[in-house]
CSV table of C-alpha atoms in Angstrom, one decimal:
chain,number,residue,atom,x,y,z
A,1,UNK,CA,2.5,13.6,-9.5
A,2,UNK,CA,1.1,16.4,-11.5
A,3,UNK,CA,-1.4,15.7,-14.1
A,4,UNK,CA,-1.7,18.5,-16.7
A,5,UNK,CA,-5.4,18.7,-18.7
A,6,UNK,CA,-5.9,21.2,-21.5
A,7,UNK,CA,-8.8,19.6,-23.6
A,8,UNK,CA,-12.6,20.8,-22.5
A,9,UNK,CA,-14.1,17.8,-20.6
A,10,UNK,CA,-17.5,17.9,-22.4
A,11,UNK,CA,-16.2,17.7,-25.7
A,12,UNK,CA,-12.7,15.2,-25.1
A,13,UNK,CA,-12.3,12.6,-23.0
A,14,UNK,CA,-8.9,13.5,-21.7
A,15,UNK,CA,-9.6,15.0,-18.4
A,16,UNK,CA,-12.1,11.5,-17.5
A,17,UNK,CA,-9.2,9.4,-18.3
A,18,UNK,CA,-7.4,11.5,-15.9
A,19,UNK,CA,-10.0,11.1,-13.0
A,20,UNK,CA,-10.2,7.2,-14.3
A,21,UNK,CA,-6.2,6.2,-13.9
A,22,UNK,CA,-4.5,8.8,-11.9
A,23,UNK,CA,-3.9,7.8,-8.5
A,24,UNK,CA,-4.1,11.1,-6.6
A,25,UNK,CA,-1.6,14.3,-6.3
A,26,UNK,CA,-2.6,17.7,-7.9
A,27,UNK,CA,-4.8,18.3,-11.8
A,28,UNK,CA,-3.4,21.8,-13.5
A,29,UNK,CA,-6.5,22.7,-15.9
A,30,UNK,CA,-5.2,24.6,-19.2
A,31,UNK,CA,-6.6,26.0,-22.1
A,32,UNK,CA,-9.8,24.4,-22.9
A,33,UNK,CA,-10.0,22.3,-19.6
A,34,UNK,CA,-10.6,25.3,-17.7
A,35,UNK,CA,-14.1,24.8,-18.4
A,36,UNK,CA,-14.3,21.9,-15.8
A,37,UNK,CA,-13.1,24.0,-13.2
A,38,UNK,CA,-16.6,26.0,-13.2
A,39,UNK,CA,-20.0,26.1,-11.6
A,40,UNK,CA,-23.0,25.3,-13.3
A,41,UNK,CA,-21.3,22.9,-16.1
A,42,UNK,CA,-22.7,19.6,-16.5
A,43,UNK,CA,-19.2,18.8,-15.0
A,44,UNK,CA,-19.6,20.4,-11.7
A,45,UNK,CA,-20.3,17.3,-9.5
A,46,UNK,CA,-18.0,15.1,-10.9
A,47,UNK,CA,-15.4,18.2,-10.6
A,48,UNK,CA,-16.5,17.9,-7.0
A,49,UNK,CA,-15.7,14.4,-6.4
A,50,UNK,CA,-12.9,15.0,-8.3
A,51,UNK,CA,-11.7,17.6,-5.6
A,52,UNK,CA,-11.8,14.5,-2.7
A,53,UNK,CA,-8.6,13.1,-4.4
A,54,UNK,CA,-6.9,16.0,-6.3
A,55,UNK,CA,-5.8,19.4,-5.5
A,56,UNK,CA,-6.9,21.1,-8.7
A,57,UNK,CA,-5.4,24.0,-10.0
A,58,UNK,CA,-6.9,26.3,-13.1
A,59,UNK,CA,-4.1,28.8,-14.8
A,60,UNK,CA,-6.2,32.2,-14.4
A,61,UNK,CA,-5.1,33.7,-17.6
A,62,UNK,CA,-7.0,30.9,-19.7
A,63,UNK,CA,-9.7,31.4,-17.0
A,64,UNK,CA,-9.7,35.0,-17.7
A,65,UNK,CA,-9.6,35.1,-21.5
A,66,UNK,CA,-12.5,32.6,-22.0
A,67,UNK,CA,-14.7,35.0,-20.0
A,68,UNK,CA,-14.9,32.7,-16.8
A,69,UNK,CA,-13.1,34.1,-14.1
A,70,UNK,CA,-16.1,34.6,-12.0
A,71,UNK,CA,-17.2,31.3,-12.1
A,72,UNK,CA,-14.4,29.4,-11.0
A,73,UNK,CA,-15.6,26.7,-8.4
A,74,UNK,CA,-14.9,27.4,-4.9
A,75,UNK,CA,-11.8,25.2,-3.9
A,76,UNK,CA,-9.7,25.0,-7.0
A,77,UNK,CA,-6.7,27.3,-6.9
A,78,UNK,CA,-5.7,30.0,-9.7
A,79,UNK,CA,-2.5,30.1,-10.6
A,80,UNK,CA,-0.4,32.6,-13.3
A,81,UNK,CA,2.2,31.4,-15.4
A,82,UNK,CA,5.1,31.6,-12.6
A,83,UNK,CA,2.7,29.3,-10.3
A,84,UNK,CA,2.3,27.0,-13.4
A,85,UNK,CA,6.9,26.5,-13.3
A,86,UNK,CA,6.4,26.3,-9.8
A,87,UNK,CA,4.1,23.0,-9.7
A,88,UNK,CA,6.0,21.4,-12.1
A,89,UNK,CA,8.8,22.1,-10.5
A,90,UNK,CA,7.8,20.9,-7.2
A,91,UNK,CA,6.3,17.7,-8.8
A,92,UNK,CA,8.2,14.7,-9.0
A,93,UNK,CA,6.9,14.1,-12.3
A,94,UNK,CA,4.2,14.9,-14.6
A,95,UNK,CA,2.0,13.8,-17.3
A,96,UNK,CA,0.0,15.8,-19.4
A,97,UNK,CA,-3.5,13.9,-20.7
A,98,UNK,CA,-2.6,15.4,-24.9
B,1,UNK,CA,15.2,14.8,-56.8
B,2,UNK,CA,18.4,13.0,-58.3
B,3,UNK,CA,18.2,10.0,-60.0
B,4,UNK,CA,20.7,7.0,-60.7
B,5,UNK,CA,21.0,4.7,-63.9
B,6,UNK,CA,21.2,0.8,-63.8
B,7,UNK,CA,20.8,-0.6,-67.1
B,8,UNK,CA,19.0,1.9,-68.7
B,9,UNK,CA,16.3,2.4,-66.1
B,10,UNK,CA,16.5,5.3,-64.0
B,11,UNK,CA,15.5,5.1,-60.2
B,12,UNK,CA,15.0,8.1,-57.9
B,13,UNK,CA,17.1,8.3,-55.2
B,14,UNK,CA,16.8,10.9,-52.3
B,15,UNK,CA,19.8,13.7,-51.6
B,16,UNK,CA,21.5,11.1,-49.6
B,17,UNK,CA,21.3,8.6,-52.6
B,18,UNK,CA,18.9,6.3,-50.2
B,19,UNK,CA,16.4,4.6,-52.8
B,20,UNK,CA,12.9,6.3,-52.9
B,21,UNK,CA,10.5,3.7,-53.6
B,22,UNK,CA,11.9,0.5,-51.9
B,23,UNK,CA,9.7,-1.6,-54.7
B,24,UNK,CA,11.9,-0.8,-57.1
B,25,UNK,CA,15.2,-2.6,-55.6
B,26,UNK,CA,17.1,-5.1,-57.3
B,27,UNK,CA,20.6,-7.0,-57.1
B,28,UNK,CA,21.9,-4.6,-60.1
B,29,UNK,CA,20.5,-1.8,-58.5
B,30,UNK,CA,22.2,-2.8,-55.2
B,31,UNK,CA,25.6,-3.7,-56.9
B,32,UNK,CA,25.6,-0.2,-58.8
B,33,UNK,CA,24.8,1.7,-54.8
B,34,UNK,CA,27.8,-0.5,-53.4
B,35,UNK,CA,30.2,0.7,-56.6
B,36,UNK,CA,29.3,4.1,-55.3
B,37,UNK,CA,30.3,3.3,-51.6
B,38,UNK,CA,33.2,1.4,-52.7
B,39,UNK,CA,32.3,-1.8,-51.8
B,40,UNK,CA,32.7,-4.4,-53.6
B,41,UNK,CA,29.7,-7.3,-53.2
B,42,UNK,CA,31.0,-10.5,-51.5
B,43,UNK,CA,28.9,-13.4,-50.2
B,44,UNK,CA,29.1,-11.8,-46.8
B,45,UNK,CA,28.2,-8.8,-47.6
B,46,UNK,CA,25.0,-10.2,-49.3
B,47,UNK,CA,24.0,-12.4,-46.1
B,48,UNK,CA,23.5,-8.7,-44.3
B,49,UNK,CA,22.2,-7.0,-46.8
B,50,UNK,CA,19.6,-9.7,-47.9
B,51,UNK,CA,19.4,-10.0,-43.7
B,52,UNK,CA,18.1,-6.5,-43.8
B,53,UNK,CA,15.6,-6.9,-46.4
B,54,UNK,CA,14.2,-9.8,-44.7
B,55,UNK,CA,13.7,-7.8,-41.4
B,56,UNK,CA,12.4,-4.7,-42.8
B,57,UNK,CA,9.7,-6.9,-44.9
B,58,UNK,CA,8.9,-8.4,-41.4
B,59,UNK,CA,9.0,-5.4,-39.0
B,60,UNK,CA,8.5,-2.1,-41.5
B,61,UNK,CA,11.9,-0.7,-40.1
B,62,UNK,CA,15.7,-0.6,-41.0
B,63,UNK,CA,17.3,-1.9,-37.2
B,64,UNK,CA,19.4,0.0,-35.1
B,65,UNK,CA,23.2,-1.0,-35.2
B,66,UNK,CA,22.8,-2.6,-31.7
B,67,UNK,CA,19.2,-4.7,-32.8
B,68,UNK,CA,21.1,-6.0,-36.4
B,69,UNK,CA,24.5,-6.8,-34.6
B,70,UNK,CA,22.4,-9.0,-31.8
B,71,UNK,CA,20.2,-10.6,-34.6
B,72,UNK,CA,22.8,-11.5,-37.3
B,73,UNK,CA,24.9,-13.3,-34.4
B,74,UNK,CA,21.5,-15.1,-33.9
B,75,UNK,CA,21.0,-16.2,-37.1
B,76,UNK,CA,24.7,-16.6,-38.5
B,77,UNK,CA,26.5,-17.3,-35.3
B,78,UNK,CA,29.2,-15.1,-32.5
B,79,UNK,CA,31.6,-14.8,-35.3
B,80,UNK,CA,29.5,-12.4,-37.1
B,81,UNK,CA,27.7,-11.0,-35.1
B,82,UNK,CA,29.8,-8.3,-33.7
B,83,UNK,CA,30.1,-4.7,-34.9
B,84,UNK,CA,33.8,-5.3,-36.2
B,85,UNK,CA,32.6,-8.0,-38.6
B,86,UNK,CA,30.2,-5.7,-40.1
B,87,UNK,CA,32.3,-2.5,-39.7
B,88,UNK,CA,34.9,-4.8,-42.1
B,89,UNK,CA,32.1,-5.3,-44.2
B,90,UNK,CA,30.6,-1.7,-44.2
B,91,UNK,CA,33.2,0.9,-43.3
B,92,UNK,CA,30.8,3.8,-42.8
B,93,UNK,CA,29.0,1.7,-41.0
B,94,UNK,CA,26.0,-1.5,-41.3
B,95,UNK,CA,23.2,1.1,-40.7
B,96,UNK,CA,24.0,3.7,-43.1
B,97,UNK,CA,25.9,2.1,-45.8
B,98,UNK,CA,24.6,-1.6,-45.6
B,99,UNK,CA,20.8,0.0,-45.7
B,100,UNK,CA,21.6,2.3,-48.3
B,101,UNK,CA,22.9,-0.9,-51.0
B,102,UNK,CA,19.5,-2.9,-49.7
B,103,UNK,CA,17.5,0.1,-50.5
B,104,UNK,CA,16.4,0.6,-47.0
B,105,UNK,CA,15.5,3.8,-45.4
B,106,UNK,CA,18.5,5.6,-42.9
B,107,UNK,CA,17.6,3.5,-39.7
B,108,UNK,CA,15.3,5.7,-37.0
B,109,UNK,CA,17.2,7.2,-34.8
B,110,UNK,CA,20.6,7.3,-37.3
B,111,UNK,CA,21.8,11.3,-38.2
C,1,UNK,CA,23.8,2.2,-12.5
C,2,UNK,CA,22.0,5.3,-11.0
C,3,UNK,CA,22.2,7.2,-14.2
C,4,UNK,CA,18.8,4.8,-15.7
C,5,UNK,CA,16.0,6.9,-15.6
C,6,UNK,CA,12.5,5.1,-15.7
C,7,UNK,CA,11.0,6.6,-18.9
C,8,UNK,CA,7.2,5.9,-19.8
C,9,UNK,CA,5.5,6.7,-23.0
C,10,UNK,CA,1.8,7.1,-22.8
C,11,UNK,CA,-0.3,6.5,-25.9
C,12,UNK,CA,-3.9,7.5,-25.9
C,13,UNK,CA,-4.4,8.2,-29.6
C,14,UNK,CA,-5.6,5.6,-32.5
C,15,UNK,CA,-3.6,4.7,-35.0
C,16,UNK,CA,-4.1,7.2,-38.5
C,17,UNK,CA,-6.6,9.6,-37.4
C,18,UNK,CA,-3.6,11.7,-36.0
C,19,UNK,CA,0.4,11.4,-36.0
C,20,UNK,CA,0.7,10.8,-32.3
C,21,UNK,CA,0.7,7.1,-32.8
C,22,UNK,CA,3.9,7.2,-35.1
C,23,UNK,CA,5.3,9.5,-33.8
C,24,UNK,CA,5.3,7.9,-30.5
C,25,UNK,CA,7.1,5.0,-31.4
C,26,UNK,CA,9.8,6.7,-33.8
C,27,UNK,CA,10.5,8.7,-30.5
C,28,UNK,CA,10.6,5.4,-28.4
C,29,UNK,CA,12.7,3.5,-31.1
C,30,UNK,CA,15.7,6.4,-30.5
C,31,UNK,CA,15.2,6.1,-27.1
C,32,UNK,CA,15.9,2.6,-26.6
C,33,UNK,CA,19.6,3.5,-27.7
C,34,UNK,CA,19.9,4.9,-24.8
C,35,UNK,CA,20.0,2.0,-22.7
C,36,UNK,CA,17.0,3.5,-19.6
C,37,UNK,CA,14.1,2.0,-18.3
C,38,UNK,CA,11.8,2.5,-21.2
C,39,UNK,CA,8.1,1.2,-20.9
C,40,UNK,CA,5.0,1.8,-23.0
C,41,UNK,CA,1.7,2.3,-21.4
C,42,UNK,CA,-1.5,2.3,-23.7
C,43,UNK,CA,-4.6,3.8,-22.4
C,44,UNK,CA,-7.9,4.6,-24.2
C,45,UNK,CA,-8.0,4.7,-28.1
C,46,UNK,CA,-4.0,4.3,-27.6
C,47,UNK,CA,-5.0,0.3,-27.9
C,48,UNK,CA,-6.3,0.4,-31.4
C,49,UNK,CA,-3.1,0.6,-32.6
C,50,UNK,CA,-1.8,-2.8,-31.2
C,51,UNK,CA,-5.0,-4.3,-33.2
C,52,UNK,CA,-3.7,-7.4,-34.9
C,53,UNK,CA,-4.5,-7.6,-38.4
C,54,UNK,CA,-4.4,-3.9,-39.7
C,55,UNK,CA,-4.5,-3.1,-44.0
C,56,UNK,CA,-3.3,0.5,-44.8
C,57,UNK,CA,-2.9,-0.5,-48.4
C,58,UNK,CA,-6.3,1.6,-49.2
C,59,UNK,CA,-5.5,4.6,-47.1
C,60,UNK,CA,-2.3,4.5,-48.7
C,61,UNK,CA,-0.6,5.3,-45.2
C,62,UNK,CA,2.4,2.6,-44.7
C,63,UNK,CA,1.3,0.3,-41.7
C,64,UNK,CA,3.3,0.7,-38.6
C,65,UNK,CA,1.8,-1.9,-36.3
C,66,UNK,CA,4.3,-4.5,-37.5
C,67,UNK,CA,7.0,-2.3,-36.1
C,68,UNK,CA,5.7,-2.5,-32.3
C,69,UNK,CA,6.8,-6.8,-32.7
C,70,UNK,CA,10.2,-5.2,-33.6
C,71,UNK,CA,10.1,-3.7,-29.6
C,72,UNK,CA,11.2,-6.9,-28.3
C,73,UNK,CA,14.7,-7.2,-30.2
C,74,UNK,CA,15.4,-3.1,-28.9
C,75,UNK,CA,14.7,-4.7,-25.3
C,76,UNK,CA,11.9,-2.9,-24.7
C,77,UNK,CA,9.6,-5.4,-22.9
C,78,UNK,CA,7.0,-3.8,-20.8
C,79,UNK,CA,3.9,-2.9,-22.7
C,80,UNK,CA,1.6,-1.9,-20.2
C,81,UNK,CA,-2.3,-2.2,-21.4
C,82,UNK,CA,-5.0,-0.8,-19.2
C,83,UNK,CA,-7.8,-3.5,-19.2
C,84,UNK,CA,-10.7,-0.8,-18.5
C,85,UNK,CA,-9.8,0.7,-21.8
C,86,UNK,CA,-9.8,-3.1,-23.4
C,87,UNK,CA,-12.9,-4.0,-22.2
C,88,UNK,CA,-14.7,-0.4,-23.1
C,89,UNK,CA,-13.4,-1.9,-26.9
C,90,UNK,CA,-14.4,-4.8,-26.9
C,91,UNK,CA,-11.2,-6.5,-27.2
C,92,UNK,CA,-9.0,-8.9,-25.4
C,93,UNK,CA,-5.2,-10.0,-25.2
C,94,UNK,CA,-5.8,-12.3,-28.2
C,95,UNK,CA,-7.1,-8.9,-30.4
C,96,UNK,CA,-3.2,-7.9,-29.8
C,97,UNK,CA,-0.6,-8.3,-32.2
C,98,UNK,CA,2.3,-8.7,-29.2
C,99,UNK,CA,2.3,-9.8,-25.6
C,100,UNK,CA,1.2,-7.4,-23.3
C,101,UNK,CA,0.9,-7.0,-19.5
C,102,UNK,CA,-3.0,-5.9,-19.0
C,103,UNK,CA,-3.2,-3.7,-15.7
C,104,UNK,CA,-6.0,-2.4,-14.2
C,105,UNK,CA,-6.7,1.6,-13.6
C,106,UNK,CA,-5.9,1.6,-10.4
C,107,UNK,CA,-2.0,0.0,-10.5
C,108,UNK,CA,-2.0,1.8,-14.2
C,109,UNK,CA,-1.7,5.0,-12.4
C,110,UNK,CA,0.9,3.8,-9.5
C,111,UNK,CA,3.4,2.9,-12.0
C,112,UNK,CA,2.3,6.3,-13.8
C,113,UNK,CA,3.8,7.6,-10.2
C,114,UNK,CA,6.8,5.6,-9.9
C,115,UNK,CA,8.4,7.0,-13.0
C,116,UNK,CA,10.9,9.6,-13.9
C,117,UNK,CA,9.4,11.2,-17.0
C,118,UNK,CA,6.3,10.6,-18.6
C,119,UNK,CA,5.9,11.4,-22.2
C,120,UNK,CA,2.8,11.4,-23.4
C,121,UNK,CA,0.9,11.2,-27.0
């Protein structure tokens, strides 16, 4: 299953109840949840744990536009927008955490 | 917003001639929608109408055809509660026109 | 019939701060027409708005919990409450105005897994 997340995980608790319910299968960070995928946030370890269960995924244009391309933890995969279609079209199903 | 006349009070009604404020329903109000559906109020016709007042009171919503059909056969028995019962009753059908005369809003769900 | 999909709408949002809420259950009433699967899974503030007891009359917003009782005569059975979120409010089965299946997080997200489509508000 594909979880989507597009809320910042220090100000909404979105992307926890993600890490608190979902079973496994790969996170696609959007918008405003990029921010979890980068070093040096208060979020970095429990992005790291995080990565033991999930292969996360960060779309690079929101990545990009927020300034914070070069901090993008080692270990989560960019995607553009064709690689965004192509996860959810691989997925069986999905559930974005609004 | 256009408005109908029941003895000489005026009620506002929306484009579709659904009752705005649901408050403001009465039997004369309901017998003056019916006129303008052509239906002419029998005892039957009261059961589901006053049937769909009752539910709406209790659950905040006008039922789906499907939901009133299955609960008037509850309550009034297999006779009547079957869509060709209340299709006799309400040609253009118990969601739209029955809901309409009990001042209900268009079911959820109903185009 | 293999034309029934499993549909699951997830609500995560309290009751009148936002339209979610409403709008979750308007969407749920028109899909019940459609004779699938349909089951309702409520996850963080989501279970505010099964509260029992709720009075709009002073925000002047018309109160739509009465409406979720109405589920049961659309045949829509399977409200699915995740008891971490419960317990983080302080509340309990008897807080709820209909019955409810409480699962914990972890069989939460398997049936998250096992469905078709997921809608989420």
């Amino acid at each position: 299953m594909l979880h989507i997340v597009n809320k910042s995980p220090l100000t909404n608790g979105a992307f926890d109840s993600c890490l608190r319910v979902a079973t496994g299968g790969d996170i696609l960070l959007i918008e405003d949840a990029v921010y979890a995928a980068t070093s040096g946030s208060a979020m970095e370890d429990k992005m790291r744990e995080a990565m033991k269960r999930f292969t996360v995924h960060v779309l690079q244009p929101d990545l990009e536009a927020r300034g914070m391309a070069d901090r993008l933890l080692d270990g989560v995969s960019s995607v553009d927008y064709g690689g965004f279609v192509e996860l959810v079209a691989q997925s069986k199903n999905c559930q974005s955490w609004l | 917003m256009p408005n109908i006349e029941v003895n000489g009070k005026s009620y506002e009604t929306d484009e579709e001639g659904y009752l705005v404020n649901l408050g403001e329903w009465n039997k004369d109000v309901a017998e003056y929608i019916a006129q303008t559906e052509n239906v002419n109020m029998t005892e039957n016709h009261w059961e589901v109408v006053n049937f769909l007042r009752e539910y709406y009171d209790e659950y905040q919503i006008a039922p789906a055809v499907r939901v009133l059909t299955k609960a008037i056969g509850k309550k009034f028995g297999a006779e009547k509660g079957n869509s060709q019962y209340l299709y006799d009753l309400f040609p253009y059908g118990p969601a739209k026109q029955a809901c309409k005369i009990a001042g209900l809003p268009k079911p959820t769900g109903c185009v | 019939m293999s034309d029934i999909k499993k549909f699951m709408f997830v609500n995560r949002k309290a009751p009148y701060g936002t339209i979610y809420a409403l709008e979750s259950l308007e969407v749920v009433l028109i899909t019940a027409a459609f004779d699938q699967d349909v089951s309702l899974a409520f996850l963080d503030d989501g279970i505010y708005q099964l509260r029992k007891g709720q009075q709009t009359k002073g925000i002047e917003t018309k109160n739509f919990s009465p409406t979720y009782r109405a589920l049961d005569g659309y045949d829509i059975e399977k409200l699915y409450v995740e008891k971490e979120s419960l317990e983080a409010r302080g509340l309990s089965e008897d807080d709820l105005l209909v019955d409810v299946i409480v699962l914990p997080r972890a069989e939460m997200g398997e049936l998250m897994d096992q469905q078709d489509v997921v809608l989420s508000f």
